[in-house]
Amino acid sequence: MGMAYKSLDSITRSDIEAHGISPPVAEKLSAELARILRAHGASPPATWRAISAGLLEPDLPFSFHQLMYYGCYEDFGPNPPAWFPDPKAAQETNVGQLLERRGKEFLGGKYKDPISSFSDFQKFSLSSPEVYWATVLEELSILFSEPPKCILLEDPSDKSHPGGQWLPGAYLNPAANCLSLNNKRALNDTAIIWRDEGHDDLPVKRVSVKELREDVWLVAHALHRLGLEKGSAIAIDMPMNVQSVVIYLAIVLAGYVVVSIADSFAPLEISTRLKISGAKAIFTQDVIIRGEKSIPLYSRVVDAQSPMAIVIPAKGSTMELRDGDISWHDFRRRVEHLKEEFAAAEQPVEAFTNILFSSGTTGEPKAIPWTHATPFKAAADAWCHMDIHKGDVVAWPTNLGWMMGPWLVYASLLNGAAMALYNGSPLGSGFAKFVQDAKVTMLGVIPSLVRTWKNSKSTSGYDWSAIRCFSSTGEASNADEYLWLMGRAKYKPVIEYCGGTEIGGAFVSGSLLQAQSLAAFSTPVMGCSLFILGDDGLPIPQDVPGMGELALGAVMFGSSSTLLNANHYDVYFKGMPLWKGKVLRRHGDVFERTSKGYYHAHGRADDTMNLGGIKVSSIEIERICNSVDENVLETAAIGVPPAEGGPEQLIIAAVLKDLDKQVPDTDKLRTAFNSAVQKRLNPLFRVSRVVPVSSLPRTATNKVMRRVLRQQLVQLDKKPKL
């Protein structure tokens, strides 16, 4: 828990005033605290429930929030709960309503109520996957052009599909399902709420389901006029805004495959992804507007030697285009005159809908196709674990180039919710005001974003009371920072959410039907099973505490079954142990299961790092750093979590010439490494420090042992500073 805190019964009014609280307010807080302790003092969880619900306000100093939380749980041990489900509210959740209707059908006499029986329902999703997923698809009102022969086809002799085949023989279109009218969606419902940075005092803008349908159909028809074959790959390299969401849905609706490229990438990274995917066209924007800055984007796409580009102006401006490229205006004008004649441009999909990329350890990103089932995995996770439903407003600062971009599209629209998009930086007060004005009910974050909000006080004064829950993904979170985050919305829960691009969602998460502990996961995701491998490489018993490399059960709805540029079986299954006769799936993170049944993530077990929610190969970074300075002989890029917890920091261990003769200028090297990495790989990456070493530890086969370096650096950071 960090520094020592007083027990609550020993806290005086003077202690409260010491946190910068005025004497009259301190007196009221002291009296209310005494009342709560008289009523609940024997139970720390009950005491904290009362304090978080009735005593703490967002405008009170955070140090006072810490005093209350840590004082309450002074002798509690690991995983003190920061939030508890309410039995009545639990019955109104998506899962709660389903279990109240069919709990006894699923679980028999074991069913009690949604909270008590949630873990049993998760196990039911593993033992009866066909029943579970048929039920969830029905709950999501999914429409098939051609229904599947079955939900899951398992053939032990088929080594290419260790996890079986999901929805075999089915034809359906995920984008069409996002736009269809049913009990979750009506034409006048809001589909997207948005605002441009700099227009923060204006009302938020809205796109109705009717308007979204018409715009998507128009773009889908215009795509057909390009003459591309059905199934062709079409890239998107844009900020996540209304136009890019329309384009994304239109590509899928028209029967093409989206190639997702992050708008932060340098030309080389764009080119690599275009070549691997075989993209025939690309949608992009002329520039990205961030405050007063205009960041070039179209020029990067041109430098990447892209195929035909359709270029959207950021602010209505025009620019000179490369021969063969098309302006957004001319692209739409080809069919706009036919708008009144449009019907849905739906093309049923049997195979891929999206190609996304995740770094491997070879330096080339893995090209991961999402199947027609993967979007429904994303929506199902949101339906179950974040309880997203009709009437919700979902915001998650992200980009279509990362998994959470498409996830946000499907998680919101397939559940009948609206997505909230802010066209600008999420770091400042403009975004905080947008969350307030849009009445966001589920706010997704990454830990580095929360840290910036906390340090800059950019959320101060804004009303986030509409939020029902937060969700966090991308990197390891920090308990104190997430206690602060919960306090911004009157202690609504943070649902931790960890998965991967190749899964289309998460394998471990939290739930609104379970008590949530800070920076911890409370449950495997529905339909997913977790295995922690011991030192012998075999799974330890699933219900006992332990820490080690994480493996996953192979049977996961929507997970990848092929890669465009690598052998899928070799990457995820080769060399993995068996569990009850089935091979486990490799993931690569180190996980811990605590004595109280929660899970903690401890970073990567292999040579891939997680920087700001972006997975990147050490080799990619080292290749750049090795060529920066003639005094650099070789480098090792290591992701190291800070001693106080939180996201990994990038540290470069560098072997330098004449290290024994002169003291190296590590600040100069760090600046040079940063410049090269940001220019050639990703401008979001930052080298935290450079550590000179005489040599790199290696295996007998000369492979660099980055794990050893990581352990050494972690131990070095734990030593007290003199």
XYZ file of C-alpha atoms in Angstrom:
722
model
C 0.000 0.000 0.000
C 3.020 2.316 -0.003
C 3.310 4.794 2.907
C 1.747 4.028 6.311
C -1.689 5.477 7.071
C -3.527 5.872 10.359
C -6.417 3.588 11.148
C -9.720 5.393 10.675
C -10.666 5.340 14.344
C -7.548 7.337 15.209
C -8.065 10.114 12.643
C -8.836 13.480 14.205
C -10.298 16.688 12.833
C -6.767 18.132 12.841
C -5.592 15.221 10.666
C -8.317 16.077 8.163
C -7.438 19.788 8.205
C -3.806 18.848 7.482
C -4.918 17.861 3.975
C -5.880 21.448 3.169
C -9.530 21.113 4.186
C -11.144 24.079 5.937
C -12.079 23.682 9.645
C -15.882 23.782 9.097
C -15.716 21.140 6.352
C -13.244 19.065 8.387
C -15.630 19.126 11.340
C -18.497 17.820 9.187
C -16.283 15.116 7.656
C -15.043 14.039 11.089
C -18.590 13.753 12.414
C -19.732 11.745 9.349
C -16.697 9.461 9.599
C -17.509 8.783 13.273
C -21.090 7.907 12.331
C -19.930 5.490 9.626
C -17.473 3.812 11.993
C -20.186 3.318 14.615
C -22.392 1.673 11.997
C -19.816 -0.373 10.038
C -16.472 -0.224 11.857
C -16.196 -3.976 12.333
C -16.188 -4.574 8.559
C -13.587 -2.754 6.412
C -15.478 -3.479 3.146
C -18.765 -2.177 4.570
C -16.956 0.857 5.987
C -15.347 1.677 2.650
C -18.642 1.188 0.826
C -20.243 3.809 3.090
C -17.271 6.196 2.899
C -16.989 6.048 -0.893
C -20.745 6.463 -1.356
C -21.485 9.172 1.218
C -18.348 10.899 2.482
C -15.950 11.449 -0.408
C -16.532 14.048 -3.108
C -14.426 14.656 -6.244
C -13.440 18.152 -5.104
C -11.884 16.967 -1.832
C -8.063 16.672 -1.917
C -6.944 13.292 -3.233
C -4.643 12.851 -0.240
C -7.803 12.749 1.910
C -9.269 10.053 -0.356
C -6.070 8.054 0.183
C -6.286 8.594 3.940
C -9.788 7.125 3.958
C -9.101 4.172 1.649
C -5.804 3.016 3.096
C -6.895 3.737 6.658
C -9.968 1.604 6.128
C -7.953 -1.356 4.842
C -4.934 -0.932 7.140
C -4.761 -4.626 8.127
C -6.834 -6.155 5.331
C -4.086 -7.814 3.277
C -3.925 -8.063 -0.539
C -6.653 -6.954 -2.967
C -8.797 -4.719 -0.767
C -12.003 -4.099 -2.748
C -12.543 -0.546 -3.983
C -16.051 -1.165 -5.359
C -18.898 -3.568 -4.622
C -21.883 -4.648 -6.727
C -25.319 -3.699 -5.478
C -27.716 -6.690 -5.533
C -30.619 -4.713 -7.012
C -28.461 -2.991 -9.642
C -26.843 -6.343 -10.482
C -30.237 -7.748 -11.478
C -30.642 -4.903 -14.003
C -27.351 -5.597 -15.815
C -27.343 -7.488 -19.110
C -26.018 -10.640 -17.461
C -28.214 -10.176 -14.399
C -31.392 -10.018 -16.476
C -30.363 -13.095 -18.459
C -29.560 -15.087 -15.319
C -32.797 -14.081 -13.632
C -34.660 -15.456 -16.664
C -32.574 -18.536 -17.420
C -30.122 -19.056 -14.571
C -31.717 -22.289 -13.394
C -31.852 -23.566 -16.975
C -28.093 -22.986 -17.314
C -26.886 -23.884 -13.801
C -29.640 -26.021 -12.345
C -29.986 -26.048 -8.576
C -26.664 -24.225 -8.155
C -28.202 -20.946 -9.324
C -28.831 -18.431 -6.542
C -28.614 -14.877 -7.872
C -26.540 -12.948 -10.444
C -23.792 -11.971 -7.993
C -23.414 -15.312 -6.198
C -23.638 -17.320 -9.433
C -21.484 -15.208 -11.760
C -18.388 -17.421 -11.412
C -20.494 -20.524 -12.076
C -21.894 -18.834 -15.186
C -18.347 -18.136 -16.402
C -17.529 -21.833 -15.981
C -20.758 -22.687 -17.820
C -19.505 -20.593 -20.787
C -16.527 -22.991 -20.951
C -18.361 -26.268 -20.423
C -21.228 -25.383 -22.797
C -19.748 -22.939 -25.337
C -22.365 -23.717 -27.991
C -25.230 -22.838 -25.642
C -23.494 -19.777 -24.237
C -22.581 -18.235 -27.599
C -25.924 -19.037 -29.204
C -27.535 -17.234 -26.270
C -25.258 -14.182 -26.515
C -25.742 -13.855 -30.285
C -29.486 -13.918 -29.640
C -29.112 -11.269 -26.911
C -27.194 -9.094 -29.395
C -29.960 -9.601 -32.033
C -27.421 -10.799 -34.619
C -28.847 -11.425 -38.094
C -27.410 -14.030 -40.480
C -27.746 -14.026 -44.253
C -27.068 -17.758 -44.002
C -27.116 -19.324 -40.516
C -24.165 -21.462 -39.409
C -24.241 -25.232 -39.580
C -23.415 -25.163 -35.873
C -21.908 -22.748 -33.348
C -18.624 -24.629 -32.855
C -17.109 -27.386 -34.963
C -14.265 -29.236 -33.225
C -12.215 -31.785 -35.134
C -9.259 -33.222 -33.159
C -7.612 -34.296 -36.422
C -7.615 -30.714 -37.779
C -4.279 -29.350 -36.542
C -4.845 -26.032 -38.312
C -7.739 -25.207 -35.968
C -6.805 -26.280 -32.407
C -9.566 -24.007 -31.124
C -12.168 -25.377 -33.496
C -14.117 -23.467 -36.145
C -16.751 -20.961 -35.084
C -19.972 -20.392 -37.040
C -18.952 -22.696 -39.942
C -20.953 -22.093 -43.099
C -22.397 -18.818 -41.831
C -22.778 -15.733 -43.977
C -23.404 -12.427 -42.233
C -22.165 -8.873 -42.266
C -21.030 -7.260 -38.969
C -21.456 -3.727 -40.345
C -25.016 -4.478 -41.475
C -25.746 -5.717 -37.965
C -24.427 -2.432 -36.558
C -26.948 -0.551 -38.697
C -29.974 -2.844 -38.542
C -33.147 -1.764 -36.754
C -34.304 -3.883 -33.822
C -35.168 -3.575 -30.134
C -31.727 -1.982 -29.579
C -31.833 0.609 -32.396
C -34.388 2.943 -33.921
C -33.802 5.431 -36.741
C -33.900 8.462 -34.458
C -31.504 7.006 -31.871
C -28.108 8.642 -31.528
C -25.268 6.565 -32.983
C -22.335 8.986 -32.553
C -21.768 12.023 -30.329
C -18.783 14.176 -31.262
C -17.008 17.478 -30.899
C -13.968 19.186 -32.445
C -11.182 20.358 -30.177
C -11.323 24.133 -29.822
C -15.127 24.177 -30.029
C -15.494 23.125 -26.415
C -18.078 25.772 -25.550
C -20.438 24.702 -28.336
C -23.046 21.952 -27.877
C -21.937 18.444 -28.781
C -22.917 17.245 -32.256
C -24.914 14.099 -32.917
C -25.282 11.602 -35.740
C -28.509 9.607 -35.700
C -28.794 5.979 -36.724
C -30.682 7.167 -39.818
C -27.896 9.591 -40.793
C -25.192 7.015 -40.153
C -26.979 4.415 -42.278
C -27.313 6.853 -45.192
C -23.673 7.959 -45.032
C -22.385 4.397 -44.810
C -24.554 3.281 -47.730
C -23.339 6.210 -49.839
C -19.673 5.373 -49.237
C -20.307 1.662 -49.775
C -21.897 2.369 -53.169
C -19.025 4.690 -54.076
C -16.584 1.912 -53.190
C -18.327 -0.419 -55.620
C -17.717 2.201 -58.339
C -13.952 1.795 -57.846
C -14.169 -1.588 -59.567
C -12.309 -3.551 -56.891
C -12.944 -7.271 -56.502
C -15.041 -8.396 -53.552
C -12.751 -9.187 -50.626
C -10.099 -6.645 -51.675
C -8.154 -5.009 -48.869
C -8.712 -1.256 -48.358
C -6.650 0.609 -45.768
C -7.645 3.378 -43.372
C -4.953 5.701 -41.998
C -6.926 8.448 -40.243
C -7.791 9.813 -36.813
C -10.842 8.168 -35.296
C -13.660 10.537 -36.179
C -17.117 10.367 -37.762
C -15.705 10.088 -41.291
C -13.332 7.230 -40.469
C -16.091 5.302 -38.665
C -18.375 5.740 -41.706
C -15.566 4.560 -44.003
C -14.777 1.590 -41.769
C -18.387 0.406 -41.718
C -18.798 1.034 -45.455
C -15.757 -1.081 -46.355
C -17.087 -4.012 -44.326
C -20.663 -3.499 -45.530
C -19.547 -3.557 -49.166
C -17.749 -6.879 -48.713
C -14.180 -5.574 -48.590
C -11.551 -5.993 -45.868
C -10.357 -3.081 -43.727
C -6.598 -2.711 -43.258
C -6.123 -0.836 -39.991
C -3.129 1.542 -39.856
C -2.519 3.901 -36.942
C -2.315 7.580 -37.833
C 0.875 7.955 -35.763
C 2.996 5.669 -37.970
C 6.023 6.765 -39.970
C 6.101 6.073 -43.745
C 8.126 2.863 -43.377
C 5.593 1.369 -40.964
C 2.708 2.404 -43.233
C 4.457 0.866 -46.243
C 5.129 -2.394 -44.407
C 1.461 -2.815 -43.518
C 0.246 -1.926 -46.986
C 2.575 -4.485 -48.576
C 1.753 -7.290 -46.150
C -1.995 -6.784 -46.550
C -1.923 -6.203 -50.306
C -4.150 -3.138 -49.929
C -5.620 -1.856 -53.201
C -6.575 1.600 -51.898
C -6.248 3.725 -48.790
C -8.405 6.344 -47.097
C -6.436 9.080 -45.363
C -6.619 12.706 -44.256
C -4.520 15.624 -45.485
C -3.399 16.656 -41.988
C -4.245 15.909 -38.370
C -5.353 18.974 -36.413
C -4.187 19.045 -32.778
C -4.836 22.436 -31.224
C -2.864 24.978 -33.247
C -0.742 22.278 -34.888
C -1.280 20.606 -38.265
C 0.481 17.247 -38.426
C 1.040 15.955 -41.981
C -0.621 12.633 -42.763
C -1.259 12.425 -46.524
C 2.415 13.196 -47.211
C 3.410 10.209 -45.060
C 1.047 7.992 -47.038
C 2.595 9.278 -50.288
C 6.109 8.670 -48.910
C 4.984 5.107 -48.129
C 4.292 4.659 -51.880
C 0.706 3.719 -51.179
C -1.826 2.570 -53.757
C -4.636 4.938 -54.759
C -5.530 7.276 -51.894
C -8.894 8.864 -51.161
C -8.018 12.032 -49.243
C -10.334 13.703 -46.733
C -9.643 17.387 -45.923
C -9.310 18.038 -42.180
C -10.913 21.483 -42.303
C -12.461 21.810 -45.717
C -9.185 22.875 -47.299
C -7.945 21.586 -50.643
C -4.468 20.386 -51.500
C -2.646 19.125 -54.548
C -2.975 15.373 -54.907
C -0.684 12.784 -56.413
C -1.693 11.471 -59.831
C -4.341 8.768 -59.435
C -5.494 9.881 -55.987
C -9.059 11.104 -55.375
C -10.447 13.844 -53.185
C -13.186 12.954 -50.704
C -15.531 15.337 -52.514
C -15.008 13.703 -55.906
C -15.254 10.212 -54.418
C -18.679 10.896 -52.884
C -19.924 12.913 -55.868
C -19.808 9.784 -58.040
C -22.940 8.452 -56.377
C -24.398 11.300 -54.318
C -26.968 12.095 -56.982
C -28.339 8.573 -56.522
C -28.832 8.997 -52.785
C -32.620 8.762 -52.904
C -32.343 5.392 -54.670
C -29.978 3.820 -52.131
C -30.802 0.606 -50.428
C -28.394 -1.199 -48.152
C -25.179 -2.083 -49.969
C -24.685 -5.163 -47.822
C -22.483 -7.997 -49.042
C -22.555 -11.139 -46.853
C -19.166 -12.022 -45.376
C -17.864 -15.540 -44.846
C -14.191 -14.890 -44.128
C -12.237 -11.773 -43.102
C -13.544 -8.312 -42.187
C -10.430 -6.559 -40.890
C -6.640 -6.939 -40.935
C -4.901 -5.566 -37.870
C -1.274 -5.729 -36.841
C 0.506 -6.791 -33.696
C 4.258 -6.845 -33.254
C 6.075 -10.143 -33.233
C 9.605 -10.756 -32.037
C 11.063 -10.938 -35.550
C 10.759 -7.224 -36.245
C 7.911 -7.616 -38.767
C 4.403 -6.993 -37.422
C 2.060 -9.966 -37.398
C -0.853 -9.445 -39.796
C -3.938 -10.715 -37.962
C -7.191 -11.134 -39.894
C -10.411 -10.719 -37.948
C -13.047 -13.192 -39.084
C -16.754 -12.486 -39.364
C -17.064 -13.779 -35.764
C -14.483 -11.467 -34.145
C -16.667 -8.313 -34.075
C -19.235 -10.226 -32.043
C -16.556 -11.267 -29.547
C -15.836 -7.544 -28.994
C -19.530 -6.767 -28.577
C -20.071 -9.747 -26.270
C -17.245 -8.674 -23.961
C -18.800 -5.218 -23.722
C -22.271 -6.711 -23.190
C -21.082 -8.939 -20.356
C -18.178 -7.200 -18.620
C -18.904 -3.463 -19.074
C -22.700 -3.938 -19.265
C -23.018 -1.724 -22.356
C -26.609 -1.420 -23.535
C -29.123 0.846 -25.252
C -28.904 4.378 -23.899
C -25.222 4.190 -22.983
C -22.605 6.598 -24.319
C -19.204 4.953 -24.763
C -15.958 6.914 -25.080
C -12.494 5.425 -25.452
C -9.693 7.590 -26.923
C -8.144 5.298 -29.528
C -7.578 4.834 -33.244
C -8.813 2.396 -35.891
C -5.191 1.298 -36.319
C -5.298 -0.361 -32.901
C -7.611 -3.133 -31.787
C -9.635 -0.859 -29.508
C -10.755 1.278 -32.479
C -12.775 -1.444 -34.225
C -13.666 -2.775 -30.757
C -15.289 0.557 -29.893
C -17.321 0.545 -33.124
C -18.738 -2.920 -32.525
C -18.983 -2.752 -28.721
C -21.123 0.357 -28.871
C -23.238 -0.050 -32.024
C -24.012 -3.773 -31.708
C -25.203 -3.140 -28.140
C -27.418 -0.212 -29.159
C -25.190 2.388 -27.476
C -23.750 5.606 -28.887
C -20.005 6.094 -29.286
C -18.497 9.416 -28.231
C -15.637 10.768 -30.380
C -13.521 13.817 -29.500
C -11.549 15.178 -32.437
C -8.500 16.324 -30.550
C -6.127 15.441 -27.749
C -7.686 13.535 -24.825
C -5.031 14.911 -22.447
C -6.513 18.314 -21.690
C -9.568 19.925 -20.150
C -11.357 20.005 -23.526
C -11.749 16.241 -23.462
C -12.807 16.289 -19.789
C -15.550 18.770 -20.661
C -16.613 16.616 -23.617
C -17.041 13.625 -21.273
C -19.274 15.827 -19.125
C -21.293 17.348 -21.974
C -21.756 14.073 -23.877
C -22.881 12.423 -20.629
C -20.483 9.531 -21.166
C -21.562 6.440 -19.219
C -18.572 4.170 -19.960
C -15.155 5.806 -20.261
C -12.250 3.711 -21.514
C -8.694 4.699 -20.622
C -5.073 3.629 -20.619
C -2.990 4.221 -17.464
C -0.653 6.825 -18.979
C -3.714 8.916 -19.891
C -4.995 8.733 -16.313
C -1.578 9.738 -14.989
C -1.584 12.842 -17.200
C -5.086 13.829 -16.036
C -4.101 13.396 -12.407
C -0.847 15.347 -12.666
C -2.270 18.172 -14.795
C -5.583 18.456 -12.890
C -7.258 18.789 -16.305
C -10.460 17.052 -15.118
C -10.949 19.378 -12.153
C -14.355 21.021 -11.976
C -16.077 18.786 -14.519
C -19.067 16.639 -13.661
C -18.485 12.987 -14.531
C -21.410 11.690 -12.495
C -23.065 10.131 -15.589
C -20.270 7.543 -15.736
C -21.404 4.065 -14.662
C -18.014 2.473 -15.064
C -14.528 2.979 -16.424
C -12.526 0.399 -18.304
C -8.769 0.192 -18.704
C -6.547 -1.677 -21.105
C -3.210 -1.546 -22.894
C -0.743 -1.599 -20.006
C -0.359 -2.314 -16.300
C -2.232 0.170 -14.119
C -1.278 1.883 -10.874
C -3.503 1.472 -7.808
C -3.228 5.056 -6.530
C -3.918 6.549 -9.956
C -6.999 4.386 -10.353
C -8.234 5.252 -6.869
C -8.003 8.869 -8.028
C -9.858 8.030 -11.259
C -12.709 6.292 -9.424
C -13.054 9.331 -7.196
C -13.717 11.582 -10.214
C -17.052 9.787 -10.717
C -18.141 9.160 -7.130
C -16.341 5.809 -7.003
C -17.653 4.029 -10.020
C -15.703 0.825 -10.800
C -12.741 0.415 -13.132
C -13.172 -2.738 -15.207
C -9.657 -3.864 -16.083
C -9.576 -5.445 -19.537
C -6.603 -7.360 -20.959
C -6.458 -9.251 -24.239
C -4.932 -8.941 -27.644
C -5.487 -8.094 -31.284
C -5.449 -11.796 -32.116
C -8.326 -12.375 -29.677
C -10.556 -9.481 -30.723
C -11.134 -8.621 -27.101
C -9.944 -9.796 -23.703
C -9.198 -13.041 -21.911
C -9.241 -11.576 -18.373
C -11.329 -8.696 -17.066
C -13.547 -7.406 -14.303
C -17.306 -7.525 -13.879
C -20.093 -5.366 -12.489
C -21.269 -8.522 -10.687
C -18.063 -8.896 -8.647
C -16.162 -6.755 -6.153
C -13.388 -4.880 -7.949
C -9.896 -4.356 -6.543
C -7.548 -1.640 -7.787
C -5.224 -2.587 -10.662
C -6.532 -6.167 -10.629
C -8.694 -8.472 -12.744
C -11.508 -10.353 -11.038
C -12.379 -13.026 -13.610
C -11.446 -14.793 -16.815
C -13.575 -13.377 -19.617
C -16.641 -15.352 -20.627
C -15.617 -18.236 -22.860
C -11.918 -17.985 -21.894
C -9.811 -20.187 -19.641
C -6.485 -19.125 -18.085
C -3.476 -21.272 -17.235
C -0.401 -20.087 -15.353
C 2.652 -22.133 -16.291
C 5.028 -23.254 -13.559
C 8.803 -23.438 -13.773
C 8.456 -26.853 -15.430
C 6.431 -25.296 -18.255
C 3.241 -27.089 -17.203
C 0.030 -25.498 -15.911
C -0.336 -25.147 -12.167
C -3.817 -25.936 -10.739
C -6.218 -23.248 -11.899
C -7.631 -22.261 -8.510
C -4.384 -21.877 -6.556
C -2.173 -18.776 -6.223
C 0.911 -18.555 -8.402
C 2.831 -16.514 -10.938
C 4.282 -17.433 -14.300
C 3.841 -17.175 -18.042
C 0.192 -17.176 -19.045
C -1.321 -19.665 -21.487
C -4.899 -19.700 -22.739
C -7.393 -22.388 -23.566
C -7.486 -22.795 -27.336
C -11.272 -22.646 -27.636
C -12.056 -18.901 -27.759
C -14.866 -17.432 -29.837
C -13.578 -14.942 -32.425
C -9.874 -15.564 -31.858
C -7.468 -15.737 -34.787
C -6.909 -18.948 -36.707
C -4.497 -17.677 -39.363
C -1.820 -15.039 -39.990
C -1.049 -13.465 -43.354
C 2.728 -13.495 -42.929
C 3.538 -16.251 -40.444
C 2.570 -19.782 -39.498
C -0.274 -19.377 -37.023
C 0.257 -22.750 -35.358
C 3.973 -22.127 -34.879
C 3.385 -18.694 -33.362
C 0.632 -19.621 -30.917
C 0.667 -23.391 -30.338
C 3.977 -25.043 -31.224
C 5.761 -26.319 -28.134
C 2.895 -25.530 -25.768
C 1.759 -28.048 -23.136
C -1.478 -30.010 -23.241
C -4.379 -29.675 -20.830
C -6.847 -32.551 -20.784
C -5.626 -33.595 -24.222
C -5.889 -30.137 -25.814
C -2.933 -27.940 -26.672
C -2.856 -24.578 -24.905
C -2.469 -21.270 -26.699
C 0.609 -19.115 -26.141
C 0.037 -15.540 -25.013
C 3.316 -14.225 -23.617
C 2.386 -12.147 -20.558
C 3.473 -12.991 -17.030
C 0.420 -13.201 -14.749
C -0.165 -13.731 -11.059
C -3.207 -15.245 -9.366
C -3.510 -13.991 -5.807
C -4.720 -15.782 -2.698
C -8.048 -13.958 -3.030
C -8.615 -15.053 -6.630
C -7.685 -11.805 -8.395
C -5.201 -11.588 -11.252
C -2.305 -9.153 -11.772
C -0.386 -8.568 -15.009
C 3.414 -8.366 -14.793
C 4.427 -7.490 -18.352
C 5.750 -9.550 -21.248
C 7.552 -12.860 -20.865
C 9.142 -12.643 -24.323
C 10.981 -9.869 -26.130
C 7.932 -7.785 -26.977
C 7.234 -4.619 -25.014
C 4.089 -2.698 -24.260
C 4.708 1.046 -24.606
C 1.703 3.228 -23.943
C -0.650 0.430 -24.950
C 1.277 -0.331 -28.173
C 3.056 -3.678 -28.420
C 6.393 -3.415 -30.161
C 9.283 -5.781 -30.784
C 12.593 -5.091 -29.050
C 14.313 -5.913 -32.325
C 12.477 -3.119 -34.164
C 13.777 -0.542 -31.688
C 17.279 -2.025 -31.475
C 17.689 -2.005 -35.236
C 17.140 1.761 -35.194
C 19.249 2.502 -32.109
C 22.213 0.473 -33.353
C 22.662 2.859 -36.273
C 22.284 6.143 -34.378
C 25.863 6.694 -33.232
C 29.174 5.209 -34.340
C 30.114 4.676 -30.684
C 27.170 2.302 -30.222
C 28.255 -1.317 -30.717
C 24.901 -2.930 -29.894
C 21.790 -2.263 -27.861
C 19.015 -4.093 -26.066
C 15.593 -2.454 -25.730
C 13.852 -3.378 -22.503
C 10.404 -2.520 -21.163
C 10.641 -2.067 -17.398
C 7.702 -1.235 -15.104
C 8.461 1.573 -12.624
C 8.987 0.571 -9.002
C 5.715 2.243 -7.968
C 3.784 0.297 -10.621
C 2.237 1.384 -13.881
C 3.061 1.226 -17.608
C 6.380 -0.062 -18.890
C 9.142 2.452 -19.546
C 11.545 2.010 -22.463
C 15.159 1.609 -21.343
C 18.044 1.088 -23.753
C 21.002 -0.974 -22.537
C 23.882 0.129 -24.757
C 27.301 -1.464 -25.325
C 29.615 1.425 -26.229
C 33.119 1.788 -27.603
C 35.819 2.683 -25.074
C 33.397 2.466 -22.182
C 36.318 1.795 -19.833
C 38.148 4.956 -20.955
C 35.477 7.662 -20.832
C 32.154 8.422 -19.178
C 29.421 8.350 -21.855
C 26.962 11.220 -22.251
C 23.775 9.210 -21.681
C 21.501 12.268 -21.985
C 22.886 12.965 -25.450
C 22.430 9.324 -26.423
C 18.870 9.277 -25.056
C 17.999 12.342 -27.121
C 19.491 10.755 -30.253
C 17.690 7.446 -29.652
C 14.396 9.275 -29.061
C 14.749 11.298 -32.244
C 15.488 8.229 -34.363
C 12.809 5.990 -32.837
C 10.099 8.658 -33.051
C 10.980 9.556 -36.639
C 11.414 6.058 -38.019
C 9.072 3.968 -35.871
C 6.461 5.824 -33.836
C 6.367 9.404 -32.506
C 4.564 8.174 -29.373
C 7.537 6.121 -28.163
C 9.963 7.669 -25.689
C 13.265 6.354 -24.298
C 13.210 6.922 -20.536
C 16.904 6.357 -19.982
C 20.082 4.820 -21.389
C 22.088 2.360 -19.302
C 25.686 1.717 -20.492
C 26.779 -1.929 -20.131
C 30.021 -3.680 -20.966
C 28.217 -6.564 -22.700
C 24.766 -8.073 -23.166
C 23.881 -11.371 -21.457
C 23.424 -14.121 -24.026
C 22.363 -17.747 -24.241
C 24.614 -20.535 -25.483
C 23.142 -19.966 -28.943
C 24.015 -16.246 -28.756
C 20.469 -14.961 -28.222
C 20.237 -11.826 -26.093
C 18.629 -12.612 -22.724
C 16.481 -9.507 -22.374
C 14.584 -11.070 -19.497
C 17.795 -11.157 -17.458
C 18.453 -7.507 -18.265
C 14.908 -6.631 -17.296
C 15.281 -8.373 -13.931
C 18.577 -6.581 -13.286
C 17.074 -3.185 -14.093
C 14.007 -3.854 -11.911
C 16.274 -4.762 -8.984
C 18.393 -1.671 -9.623
C 15.296 0.529 -9.452
C 14.253 -1.050 -6.147
C 17.510 -0.092 -4.416
C 17.119 2.922 -2.116
C 18.514 6.143 -3.537
C 21.224 7.731 -1.355
